[in-house]
Coordinates of C-alpha atoms in Angstrom, one line a residue:
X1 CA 114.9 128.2 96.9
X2 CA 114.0 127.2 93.6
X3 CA 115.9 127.9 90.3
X4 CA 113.3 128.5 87.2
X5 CA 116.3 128.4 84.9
X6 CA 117.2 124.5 85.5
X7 CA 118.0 122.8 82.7
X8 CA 115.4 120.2 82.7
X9 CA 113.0 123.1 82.7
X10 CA 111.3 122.0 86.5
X11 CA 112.1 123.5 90.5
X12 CA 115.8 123.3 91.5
X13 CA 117.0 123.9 94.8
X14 CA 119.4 126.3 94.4
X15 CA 123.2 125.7 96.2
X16 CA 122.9 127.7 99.1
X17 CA 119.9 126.2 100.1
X18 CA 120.5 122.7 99.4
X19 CA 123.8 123.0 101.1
X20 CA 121.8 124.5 103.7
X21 CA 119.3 122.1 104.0
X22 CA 121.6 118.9 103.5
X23 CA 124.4 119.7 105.9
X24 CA 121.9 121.2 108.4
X25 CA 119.9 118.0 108.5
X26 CA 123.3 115.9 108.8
X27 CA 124.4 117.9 112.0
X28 CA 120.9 117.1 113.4
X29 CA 121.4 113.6 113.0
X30 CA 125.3 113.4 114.2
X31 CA 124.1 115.3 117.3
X32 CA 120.9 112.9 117.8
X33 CA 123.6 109.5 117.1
X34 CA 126.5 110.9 119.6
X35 CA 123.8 111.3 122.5
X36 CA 122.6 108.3 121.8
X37 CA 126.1 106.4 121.5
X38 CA 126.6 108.3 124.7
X39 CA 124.8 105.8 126.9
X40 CA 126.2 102.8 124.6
X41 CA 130.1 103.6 123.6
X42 CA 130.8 102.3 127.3
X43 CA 128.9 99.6 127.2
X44 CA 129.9 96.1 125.1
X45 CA 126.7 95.1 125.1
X46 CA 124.4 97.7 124.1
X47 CA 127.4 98.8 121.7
X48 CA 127.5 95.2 119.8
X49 CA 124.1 93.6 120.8
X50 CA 121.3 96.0 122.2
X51 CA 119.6 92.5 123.1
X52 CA 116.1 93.1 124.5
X53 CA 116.7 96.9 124.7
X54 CA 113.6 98.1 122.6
X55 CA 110.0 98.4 122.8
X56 CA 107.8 97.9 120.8
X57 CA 106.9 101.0 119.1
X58 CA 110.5 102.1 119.1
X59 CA 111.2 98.0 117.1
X60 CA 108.3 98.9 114.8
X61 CA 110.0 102.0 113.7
X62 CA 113.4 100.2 113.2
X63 CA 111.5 97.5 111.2
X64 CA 110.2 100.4 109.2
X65 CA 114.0 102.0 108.8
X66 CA 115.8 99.2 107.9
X67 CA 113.1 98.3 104.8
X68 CA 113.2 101.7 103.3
X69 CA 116.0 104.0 102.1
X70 CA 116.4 106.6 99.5
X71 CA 115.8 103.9 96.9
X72 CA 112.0 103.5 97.2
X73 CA 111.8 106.8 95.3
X74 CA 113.2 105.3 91.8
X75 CA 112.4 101.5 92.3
X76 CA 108.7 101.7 93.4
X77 CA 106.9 104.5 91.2
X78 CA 109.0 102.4 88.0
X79 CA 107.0 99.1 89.2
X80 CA 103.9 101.3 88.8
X81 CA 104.7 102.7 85.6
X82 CA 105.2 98.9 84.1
X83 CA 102.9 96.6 86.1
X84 CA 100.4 98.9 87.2
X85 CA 98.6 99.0 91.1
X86 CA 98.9 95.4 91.2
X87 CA 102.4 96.0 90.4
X88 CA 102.6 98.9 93.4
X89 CA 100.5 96.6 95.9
X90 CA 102.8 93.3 95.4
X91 CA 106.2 95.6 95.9
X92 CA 104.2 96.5 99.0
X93 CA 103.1 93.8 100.4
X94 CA 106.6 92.0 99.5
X95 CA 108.4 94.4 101.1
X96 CA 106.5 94.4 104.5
X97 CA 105.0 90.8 104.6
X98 CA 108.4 89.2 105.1
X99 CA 108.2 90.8 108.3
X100 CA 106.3 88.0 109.7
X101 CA 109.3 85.4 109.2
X102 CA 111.1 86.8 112.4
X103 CA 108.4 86.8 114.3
X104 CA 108.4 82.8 113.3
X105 CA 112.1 82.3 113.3
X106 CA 113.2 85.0 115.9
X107 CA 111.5 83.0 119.0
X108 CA 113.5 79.5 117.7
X109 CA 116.7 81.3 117.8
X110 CA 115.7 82.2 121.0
X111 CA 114.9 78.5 122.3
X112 CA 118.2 77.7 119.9
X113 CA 120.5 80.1 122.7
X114 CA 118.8 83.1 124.4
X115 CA 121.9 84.9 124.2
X116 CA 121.8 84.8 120.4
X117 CA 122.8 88.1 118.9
X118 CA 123.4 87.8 115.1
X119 CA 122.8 84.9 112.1
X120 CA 125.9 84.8 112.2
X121 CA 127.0 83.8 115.7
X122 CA 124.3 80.8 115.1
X123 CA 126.1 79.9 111.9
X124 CA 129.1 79.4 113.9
X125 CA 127.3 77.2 116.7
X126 CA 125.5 74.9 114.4
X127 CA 127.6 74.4 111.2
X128 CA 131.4 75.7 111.9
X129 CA 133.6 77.8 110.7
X130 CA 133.7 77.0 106.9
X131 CA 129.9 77.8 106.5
X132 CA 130.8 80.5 109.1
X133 CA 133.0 81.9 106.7
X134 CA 130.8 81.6 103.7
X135 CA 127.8 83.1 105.3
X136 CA 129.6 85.6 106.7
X137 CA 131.4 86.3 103.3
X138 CA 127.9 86.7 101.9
X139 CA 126.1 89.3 104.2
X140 CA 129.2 91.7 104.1
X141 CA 129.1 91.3 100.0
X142 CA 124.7 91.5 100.6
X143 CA 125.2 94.8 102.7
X144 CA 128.0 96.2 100.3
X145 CA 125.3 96.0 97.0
X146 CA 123.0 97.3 99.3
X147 CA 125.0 100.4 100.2
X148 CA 126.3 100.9 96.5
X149 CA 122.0 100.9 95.5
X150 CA 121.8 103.3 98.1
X151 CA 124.4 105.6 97.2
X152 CA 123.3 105.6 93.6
X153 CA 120.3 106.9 94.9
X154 CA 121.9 109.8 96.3
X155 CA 123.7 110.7 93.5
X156 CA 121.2 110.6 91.4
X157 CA 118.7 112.7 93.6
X158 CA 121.3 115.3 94.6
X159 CA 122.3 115.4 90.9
X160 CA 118.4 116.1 89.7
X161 CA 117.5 118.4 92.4
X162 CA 120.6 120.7 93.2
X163 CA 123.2 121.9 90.9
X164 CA 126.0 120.2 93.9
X165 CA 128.1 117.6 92.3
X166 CA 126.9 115.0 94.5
X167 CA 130.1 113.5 95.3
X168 CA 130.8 115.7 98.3
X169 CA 127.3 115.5 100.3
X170 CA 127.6 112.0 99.8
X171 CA 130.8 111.4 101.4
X172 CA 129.5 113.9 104.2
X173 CA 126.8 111.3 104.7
X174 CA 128.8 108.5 104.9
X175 CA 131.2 110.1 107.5
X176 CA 128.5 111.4 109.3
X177 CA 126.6 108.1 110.1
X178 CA 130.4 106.4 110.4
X179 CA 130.9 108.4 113.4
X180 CA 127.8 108.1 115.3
X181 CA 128.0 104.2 114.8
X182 CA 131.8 103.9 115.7
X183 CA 130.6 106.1 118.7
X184 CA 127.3 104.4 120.1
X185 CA 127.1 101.1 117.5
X186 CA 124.2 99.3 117.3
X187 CA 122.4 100.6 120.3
X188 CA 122.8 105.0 118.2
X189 CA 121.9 102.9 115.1
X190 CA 118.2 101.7 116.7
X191 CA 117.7 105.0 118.7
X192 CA 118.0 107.1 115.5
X193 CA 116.2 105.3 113.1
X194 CA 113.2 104.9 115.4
X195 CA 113.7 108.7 115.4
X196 CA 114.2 109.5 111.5
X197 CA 111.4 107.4 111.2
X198 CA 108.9 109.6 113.0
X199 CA 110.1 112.8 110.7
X200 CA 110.2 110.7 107.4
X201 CA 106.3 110.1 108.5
X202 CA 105.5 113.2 108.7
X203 CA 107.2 114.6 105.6
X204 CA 105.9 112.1 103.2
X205 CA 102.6 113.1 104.9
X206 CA 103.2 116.4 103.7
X207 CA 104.3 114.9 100.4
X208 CA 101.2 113.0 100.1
X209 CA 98.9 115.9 100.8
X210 CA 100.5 118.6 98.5
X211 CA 100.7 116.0 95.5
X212 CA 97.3 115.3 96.4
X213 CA 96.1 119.3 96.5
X214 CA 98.1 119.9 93.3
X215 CA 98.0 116.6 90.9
X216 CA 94.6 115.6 90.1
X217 CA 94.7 113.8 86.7
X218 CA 90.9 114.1 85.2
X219 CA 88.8 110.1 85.1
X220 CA 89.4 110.6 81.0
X221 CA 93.2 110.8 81.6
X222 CA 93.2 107.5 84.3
X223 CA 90.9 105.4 81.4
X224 CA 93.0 106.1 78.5
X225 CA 96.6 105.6 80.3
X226 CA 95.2 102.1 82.3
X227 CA 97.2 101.1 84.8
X228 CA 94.3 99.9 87.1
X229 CA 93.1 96.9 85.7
X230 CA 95.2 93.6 87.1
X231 CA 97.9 92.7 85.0
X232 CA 99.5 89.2 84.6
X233 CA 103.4 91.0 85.5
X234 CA 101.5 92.5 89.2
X235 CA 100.6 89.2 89.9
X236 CA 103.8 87.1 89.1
X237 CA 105.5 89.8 91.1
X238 CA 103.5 89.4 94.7
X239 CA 105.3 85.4 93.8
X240 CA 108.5 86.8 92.9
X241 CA 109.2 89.9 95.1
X242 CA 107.9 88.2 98.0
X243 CA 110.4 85.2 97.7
X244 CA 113.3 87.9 96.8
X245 CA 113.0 90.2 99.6
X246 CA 112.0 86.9 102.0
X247 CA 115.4 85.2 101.4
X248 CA 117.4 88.2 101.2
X249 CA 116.2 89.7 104.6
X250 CA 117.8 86.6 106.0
X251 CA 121.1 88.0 104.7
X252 CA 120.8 91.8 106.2
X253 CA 122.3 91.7 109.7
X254 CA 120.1 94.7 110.4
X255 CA 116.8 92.6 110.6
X256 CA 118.8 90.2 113.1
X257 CA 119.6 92.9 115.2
X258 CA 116.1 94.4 115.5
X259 CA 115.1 90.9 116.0
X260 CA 117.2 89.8 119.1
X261 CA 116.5 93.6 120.4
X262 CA 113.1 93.1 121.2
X263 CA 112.6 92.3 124.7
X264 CA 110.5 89.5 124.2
X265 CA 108.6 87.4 121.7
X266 CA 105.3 88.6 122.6
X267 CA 106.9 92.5 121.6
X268 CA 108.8 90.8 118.7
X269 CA 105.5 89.8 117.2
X270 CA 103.4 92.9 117.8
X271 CA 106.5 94.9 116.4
X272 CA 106.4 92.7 112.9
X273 CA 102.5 93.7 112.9
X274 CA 102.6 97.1 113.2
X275 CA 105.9 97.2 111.0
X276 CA 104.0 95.4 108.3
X277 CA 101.3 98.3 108.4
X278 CA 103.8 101.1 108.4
X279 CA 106.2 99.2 105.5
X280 CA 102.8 98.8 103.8
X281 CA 101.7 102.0 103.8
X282 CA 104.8 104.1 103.1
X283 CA 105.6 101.9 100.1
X284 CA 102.5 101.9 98.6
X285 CA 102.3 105.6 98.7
X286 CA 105.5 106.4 96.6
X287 CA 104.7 103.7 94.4
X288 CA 101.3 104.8 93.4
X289 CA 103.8 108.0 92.0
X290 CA 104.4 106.0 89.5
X291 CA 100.9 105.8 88.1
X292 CA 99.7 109.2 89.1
X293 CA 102.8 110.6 87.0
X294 CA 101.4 109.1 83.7
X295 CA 97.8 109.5 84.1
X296 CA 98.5 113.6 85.1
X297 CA 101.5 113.1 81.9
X298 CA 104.6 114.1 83.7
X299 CA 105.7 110.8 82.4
X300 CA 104.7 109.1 79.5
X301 CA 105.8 105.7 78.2
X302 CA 107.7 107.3 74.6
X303 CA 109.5 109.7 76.3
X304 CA 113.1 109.8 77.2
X305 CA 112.8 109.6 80.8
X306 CA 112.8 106.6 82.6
X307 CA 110.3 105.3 84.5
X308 CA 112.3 105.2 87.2
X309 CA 112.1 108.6 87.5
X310 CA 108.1 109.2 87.6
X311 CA 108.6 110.4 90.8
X312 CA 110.7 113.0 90.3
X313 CA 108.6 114.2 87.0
X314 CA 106.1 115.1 89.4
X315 CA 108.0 117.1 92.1
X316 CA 109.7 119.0 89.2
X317 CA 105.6 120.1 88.9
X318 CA 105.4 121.5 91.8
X319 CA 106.6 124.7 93.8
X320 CA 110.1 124.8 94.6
X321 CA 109.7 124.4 98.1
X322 CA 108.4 121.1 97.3
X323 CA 111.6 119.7 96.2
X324 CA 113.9 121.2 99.2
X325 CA 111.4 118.6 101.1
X326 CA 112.1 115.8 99.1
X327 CA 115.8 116.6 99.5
X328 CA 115.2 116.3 103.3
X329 CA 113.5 113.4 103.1
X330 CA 116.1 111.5 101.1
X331 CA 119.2 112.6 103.1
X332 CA 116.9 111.3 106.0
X333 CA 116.0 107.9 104.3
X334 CA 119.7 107.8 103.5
X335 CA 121.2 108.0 107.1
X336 CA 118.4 105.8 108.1
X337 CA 119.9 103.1 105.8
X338 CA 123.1 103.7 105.3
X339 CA 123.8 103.8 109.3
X340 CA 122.1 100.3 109.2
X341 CA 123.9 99.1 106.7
X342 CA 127.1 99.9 108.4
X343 CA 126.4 98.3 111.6
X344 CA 124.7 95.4 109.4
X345 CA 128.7 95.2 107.7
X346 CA 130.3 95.8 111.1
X347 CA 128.8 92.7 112.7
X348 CA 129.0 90.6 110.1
X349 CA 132.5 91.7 110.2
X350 CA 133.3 91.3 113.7
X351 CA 131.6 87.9 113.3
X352 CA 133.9 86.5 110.7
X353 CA 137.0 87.1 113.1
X354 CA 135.2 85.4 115.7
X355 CA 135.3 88.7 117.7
X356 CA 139.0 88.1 118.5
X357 CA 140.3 91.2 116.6
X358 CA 140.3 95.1 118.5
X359 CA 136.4 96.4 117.4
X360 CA 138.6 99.6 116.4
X361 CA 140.4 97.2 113.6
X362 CA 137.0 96.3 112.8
X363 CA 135.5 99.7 112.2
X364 CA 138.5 100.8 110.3
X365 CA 138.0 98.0 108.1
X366 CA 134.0 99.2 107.6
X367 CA 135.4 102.6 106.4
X368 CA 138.4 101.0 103.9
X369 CA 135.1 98.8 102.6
X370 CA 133.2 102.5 101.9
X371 CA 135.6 103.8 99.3
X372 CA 134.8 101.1 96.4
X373 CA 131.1 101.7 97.2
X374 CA 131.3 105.0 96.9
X375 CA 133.9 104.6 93.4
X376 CA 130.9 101.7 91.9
X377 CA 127.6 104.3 93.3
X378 CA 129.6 106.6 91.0
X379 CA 128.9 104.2 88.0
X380 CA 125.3 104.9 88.4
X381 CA 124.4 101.1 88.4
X382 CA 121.0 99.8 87.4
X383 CA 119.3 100.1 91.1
X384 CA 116.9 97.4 90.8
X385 CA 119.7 95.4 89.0
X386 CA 121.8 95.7 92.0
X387 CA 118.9 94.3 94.3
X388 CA 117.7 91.6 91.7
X389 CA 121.2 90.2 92.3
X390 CA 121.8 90.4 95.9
X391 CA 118.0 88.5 96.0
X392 CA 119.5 86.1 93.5
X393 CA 121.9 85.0 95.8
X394 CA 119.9 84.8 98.8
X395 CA 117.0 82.9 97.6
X396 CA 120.0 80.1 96.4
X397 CA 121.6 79.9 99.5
X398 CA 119.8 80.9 102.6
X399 CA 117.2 77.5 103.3
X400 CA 119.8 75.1 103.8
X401 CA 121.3 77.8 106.9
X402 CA 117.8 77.8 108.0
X403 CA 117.5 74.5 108.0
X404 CA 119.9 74.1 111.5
X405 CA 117.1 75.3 113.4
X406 CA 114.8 72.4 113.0
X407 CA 115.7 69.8 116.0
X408 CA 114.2 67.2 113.1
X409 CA 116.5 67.8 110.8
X410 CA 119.7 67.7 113.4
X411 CA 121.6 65.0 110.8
X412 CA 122.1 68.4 108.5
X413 CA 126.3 68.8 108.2
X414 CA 127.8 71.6 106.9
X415 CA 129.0 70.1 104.3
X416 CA 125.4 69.1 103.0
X417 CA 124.7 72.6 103.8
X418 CA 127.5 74.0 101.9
X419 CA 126.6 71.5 99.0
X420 CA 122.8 73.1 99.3
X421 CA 124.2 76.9 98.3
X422 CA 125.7 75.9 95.6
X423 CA 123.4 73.3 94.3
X424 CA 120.7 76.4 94.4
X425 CA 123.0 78.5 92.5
X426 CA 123.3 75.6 89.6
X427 CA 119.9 74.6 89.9
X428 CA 119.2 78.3 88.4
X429 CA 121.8 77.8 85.3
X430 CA 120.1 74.4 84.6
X431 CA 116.5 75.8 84.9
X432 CA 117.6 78.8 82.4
X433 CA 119.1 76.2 80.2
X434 CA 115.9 74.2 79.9
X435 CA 113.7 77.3 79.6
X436 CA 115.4 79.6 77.2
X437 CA 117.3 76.6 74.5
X438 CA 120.6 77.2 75.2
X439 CA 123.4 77.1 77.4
X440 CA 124.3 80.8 77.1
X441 CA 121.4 82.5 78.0
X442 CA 120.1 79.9 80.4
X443 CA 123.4 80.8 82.8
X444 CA 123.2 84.3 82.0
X445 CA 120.1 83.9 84.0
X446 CA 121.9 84.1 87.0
X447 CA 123.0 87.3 86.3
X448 CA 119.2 88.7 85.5
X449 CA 120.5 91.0 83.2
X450 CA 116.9 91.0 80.9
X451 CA 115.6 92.7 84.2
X452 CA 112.3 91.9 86.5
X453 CA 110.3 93.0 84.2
X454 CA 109.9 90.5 81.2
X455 CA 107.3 89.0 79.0
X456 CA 108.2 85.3 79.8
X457 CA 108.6 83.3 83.1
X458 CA 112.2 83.1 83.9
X459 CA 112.5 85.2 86.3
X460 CA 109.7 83.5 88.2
X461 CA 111.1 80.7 87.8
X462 CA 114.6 81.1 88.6
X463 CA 113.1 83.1 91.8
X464 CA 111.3 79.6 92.5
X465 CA 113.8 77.1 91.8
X466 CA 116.6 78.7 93.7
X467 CA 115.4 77.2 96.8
X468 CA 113.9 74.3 95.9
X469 CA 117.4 73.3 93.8
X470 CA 119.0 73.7 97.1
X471 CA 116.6 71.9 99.4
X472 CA 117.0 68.9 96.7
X473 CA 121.0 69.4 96.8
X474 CA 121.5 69.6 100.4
X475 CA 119.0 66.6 101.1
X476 CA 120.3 64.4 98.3
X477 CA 123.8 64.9 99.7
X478 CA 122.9 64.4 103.0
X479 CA 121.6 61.0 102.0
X480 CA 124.5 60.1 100.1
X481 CA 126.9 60.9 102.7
X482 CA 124.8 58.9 105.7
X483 CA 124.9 55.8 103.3
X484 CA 128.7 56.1 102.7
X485 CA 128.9 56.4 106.6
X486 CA 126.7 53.5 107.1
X487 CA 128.6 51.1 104.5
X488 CA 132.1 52.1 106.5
X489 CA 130.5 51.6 109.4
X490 CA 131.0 54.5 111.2
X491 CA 128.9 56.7 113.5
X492 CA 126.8 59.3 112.0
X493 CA 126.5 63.1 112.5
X494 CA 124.2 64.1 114.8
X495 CA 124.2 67.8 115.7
X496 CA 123.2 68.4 119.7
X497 CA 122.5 71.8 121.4
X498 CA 125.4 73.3 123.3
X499 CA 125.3 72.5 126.9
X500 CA 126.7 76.2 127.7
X501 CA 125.1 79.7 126.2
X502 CA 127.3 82.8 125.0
X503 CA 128.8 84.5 127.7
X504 CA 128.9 88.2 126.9
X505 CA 132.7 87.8 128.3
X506 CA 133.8 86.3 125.2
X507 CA 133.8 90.2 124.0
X508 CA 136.8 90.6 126.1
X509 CA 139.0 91.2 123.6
X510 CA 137.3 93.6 121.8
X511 CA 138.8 96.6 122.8
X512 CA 136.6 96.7 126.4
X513 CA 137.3 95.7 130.1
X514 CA 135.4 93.3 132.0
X515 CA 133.7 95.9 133.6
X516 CA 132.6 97.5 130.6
X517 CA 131.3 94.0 129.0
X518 CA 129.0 93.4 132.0
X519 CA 125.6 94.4 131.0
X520 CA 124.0 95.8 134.5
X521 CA 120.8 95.0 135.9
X522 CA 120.1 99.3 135.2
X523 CA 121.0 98.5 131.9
X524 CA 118.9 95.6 131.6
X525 CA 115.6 97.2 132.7
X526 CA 116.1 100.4 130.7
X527 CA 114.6 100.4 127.8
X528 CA 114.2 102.8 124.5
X529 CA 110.9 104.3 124.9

């Protein structure tokens, strides 16, 4: 399986069997989506909505699926290399801790309409269309970086590992998780992760164990590399990645829709718990590559590979075989979160024509959207980059859309909202301005191109005043605007929950009959178990 002769000198899996062991893993999947879809691709609601259609094992897996992809392999292990364990344990615990926030929010969406189905949909009820537009705008450009991180991935795993040009197997990938979605939508897209999830378990199990057999840097080694003491970078970052991944969660359709498909908010919560656990866990473990790689010197800090690439400094250590699992393993993580990511853009899609267009138009438009994310994945974009700047956006925009679910704060318009995004995205310039001196760097800020990892607080604080900045815009606003409405004596805005909830018939012209879009008492009780 392995090639001796690689040029960078470690295990290669040779082309017959990473073709083998690629494509043979795809057709496992496509077969697993289709008979999944086959219960859903008749059925409008499970196709678009799967509301209250999973358990909570089966949600706990999806919560596990939709924070992990093919990325955690160069992101994670290069936190390690830089900020240490603190640094592994704060990308941890920021990934899975954010968790919580839909146990808390999920249940008010709930009260909000209990036929809720996506952020979306509620940004339509509470603000109207123009924020509707906007917020829908933003999660289809939030899902697009996301897919373009994770095709970089692939690339640049397929490219390390195999002597494939990558280009083909990741096309193949995105084809194949295109037509399990189109086929069974969102109902294939829960079934299959929950079931990817349980084999990526059990592989980086394996992974854990053999690196744990075969890598055993000496206590002399671990002492004079560091990397365990706390560092003042690990801490800022439990601040910083926590807000990031918080905000920008908010933007991923794919959380919404595990949300809303829990069955009840007593499951909802106990799947957030035991999510947080499994996030935790699998995160921390590839992270602490990182680490392990220089203290066993696979990686050091003056050499020409990145850090990035700890992880892969290991396996090129280890027996061939090792490497044909991790090339498993990341095709896996990639369906996983490239099939989210798809439904994620398909809803968000579907959402910003106000479901009035054929869902066929729809899904044609999700695979036109796939070819400049394949043509920018190409580019080999800084991963983290592309995540720092999605995160950016979120943590400026996403509190003041939040905000329409407090009762108390029912005087919030849209147009204070609107005012709110934008006033979080300038309150980041200005902060940068103040920090660094000057007006050129200070904006640049919003860009993050110095990286996370810096020897100043910038990026903590352009992480923390994004929010805030908006929360100050949007209420400042909305005071402004209430006293011009008072001086012209005119009534003010009071925003009042819709007497009548979503009927699943407004699907009707989605492509399905009115048979089809009825969800059946059979279909209600049965459950993914």
């Amino acid at each position: 399986m392995a090639s001796d002769a690689a040029s960078n000198g470690g295990p290669k899996v040779s082309s017959p069997a990473a073709n083998a062991l690629i494509y043979v893993t795809l057709i496992c999947f496509l077969a697993l989506g289709l008979v999944a879809g086959w219960r859903s691709h008749r059925n409008a609601n499970l196709f678009l909505k799967a509301i209250k259609s999973q358990t909570v094992w089966a949600l706990s897996l999806n919560f596990l699926a939709v924070n992990i992809g093919a990325g955690i392999f160069f992101t994670l292990p290069e936190v390690g290399t830089i900020a240490g364990i603190t640094g592994v344990f704060a990308y941890a615990f920021a990934a899975a801790a954010p968790l919580f926030v839909f146990a808390l929010v999920g249940p008010m969406f709930r009260k909000h309409n209990s036929e809720q189905w996506s952020m979306t949909a509620f940004v339509m009820e509470r603000f109207g269309r123009p924020l509707h537009v906007l917020y829908s705008v933003i999660c289809t450009l939030f899902v697009g970086m996301y897919l373009v991180s994770e095709l970089t991935t692939i690339y640049s795993v397929f490219s390390l590992l195999t002597p494939l040009h990558p280009l083909a197997p990741m096309i193949i990938i995105c084809v194949v998780t295109t037509i399990y979605t189109a086929f069974g939508g969102v109902f294939a897209s829960l079934l299959t992760d929950a079931i990817q999830c349980v084999l990526i378990f059990v592989l980086i199990l394996v992974a854990v164990v053999v690196v744990g057999v075969s890598v055993r840097p000496s206590q002399a080694d671990i002492e004079r590399v560091g990397l365990v003491a706390p560092t003042k970078m690990g801490g800022e970052l439990f601040l910083i990645l926590t807000l990031a991944i918080a905000f920008s969660n908010m933007y991923h359709q794919g959380f919404w829709q595990r949300t809303f498909a829990s069955r009840n908010d007593r499951d909802l919560r106990l799947a957030t718990f035991f999510g947080f656990w499994m996030v935790f866990i699998v995160t921390a473990l590839v992270g602490m590559a990182g680490p392990l790689a220089a203290w066993a010197g696979t990686w050091t800090p003056d050499s020409d590979v990145p850090g990035s690439s700890a992880f892969f400094t290991i396996i090129a250590s280890l027996p061939g075989w090792v490497s044909g699992l991790t090339l498993v393993l990341t095709t896996s993580l990639s369906c996983c979160a490239i099939d989210t990511c798809q439904t994620a853009m398909f809803a968000s899609l579907y959402d910003l024509v106000e479901q009035k267009v054929n869902i066929w138009v729809v899904r044609a438009a999700v695979v036109v959207l796939n070819v400049p994310v394949i043509v920018l994945a190409m580019q080999a974009p800084d991963i983290l980059q592309v995540y720092l700047l999605a995160d950016m956006l979120a943590c400026a925009t996403i509190l003041p859309v939040l905000c329409g679910l407090s009762t108390r704060l029912n005087f919030i318009h849209w147009i204070d909202a609107l005012v709110g995004c934008f006033g979080g995205i300038i309150s980041v310039g200005v902060f940068g301005q103040v920090y660094l001196g000057n007006r050129h760097d200070g904006w640049r800020l919003l860009l993050l191109d110095g990286g996370l990892y810096v020897d100043d607080e910038r990026v903590l604080g352009a992480f923390c005043f994004a929010p805030v900045g908006s929360l100050v815009f949007m209420f400042f606003f909305s005071g402004l605007r209430m006293g011009v409405t008072r001086l012209l004596n005119r009534r003010q805005y009071r925003y009042e929950l819709p007497a009548a909830k979503y009927s699943s018939t407004s699907n009707s012209g989605a492509g399905f009959s009115e048979n089809e879009l009825s969800l059946n008492a059979t279909d209600k009780q049965n459950t993914l178990t």
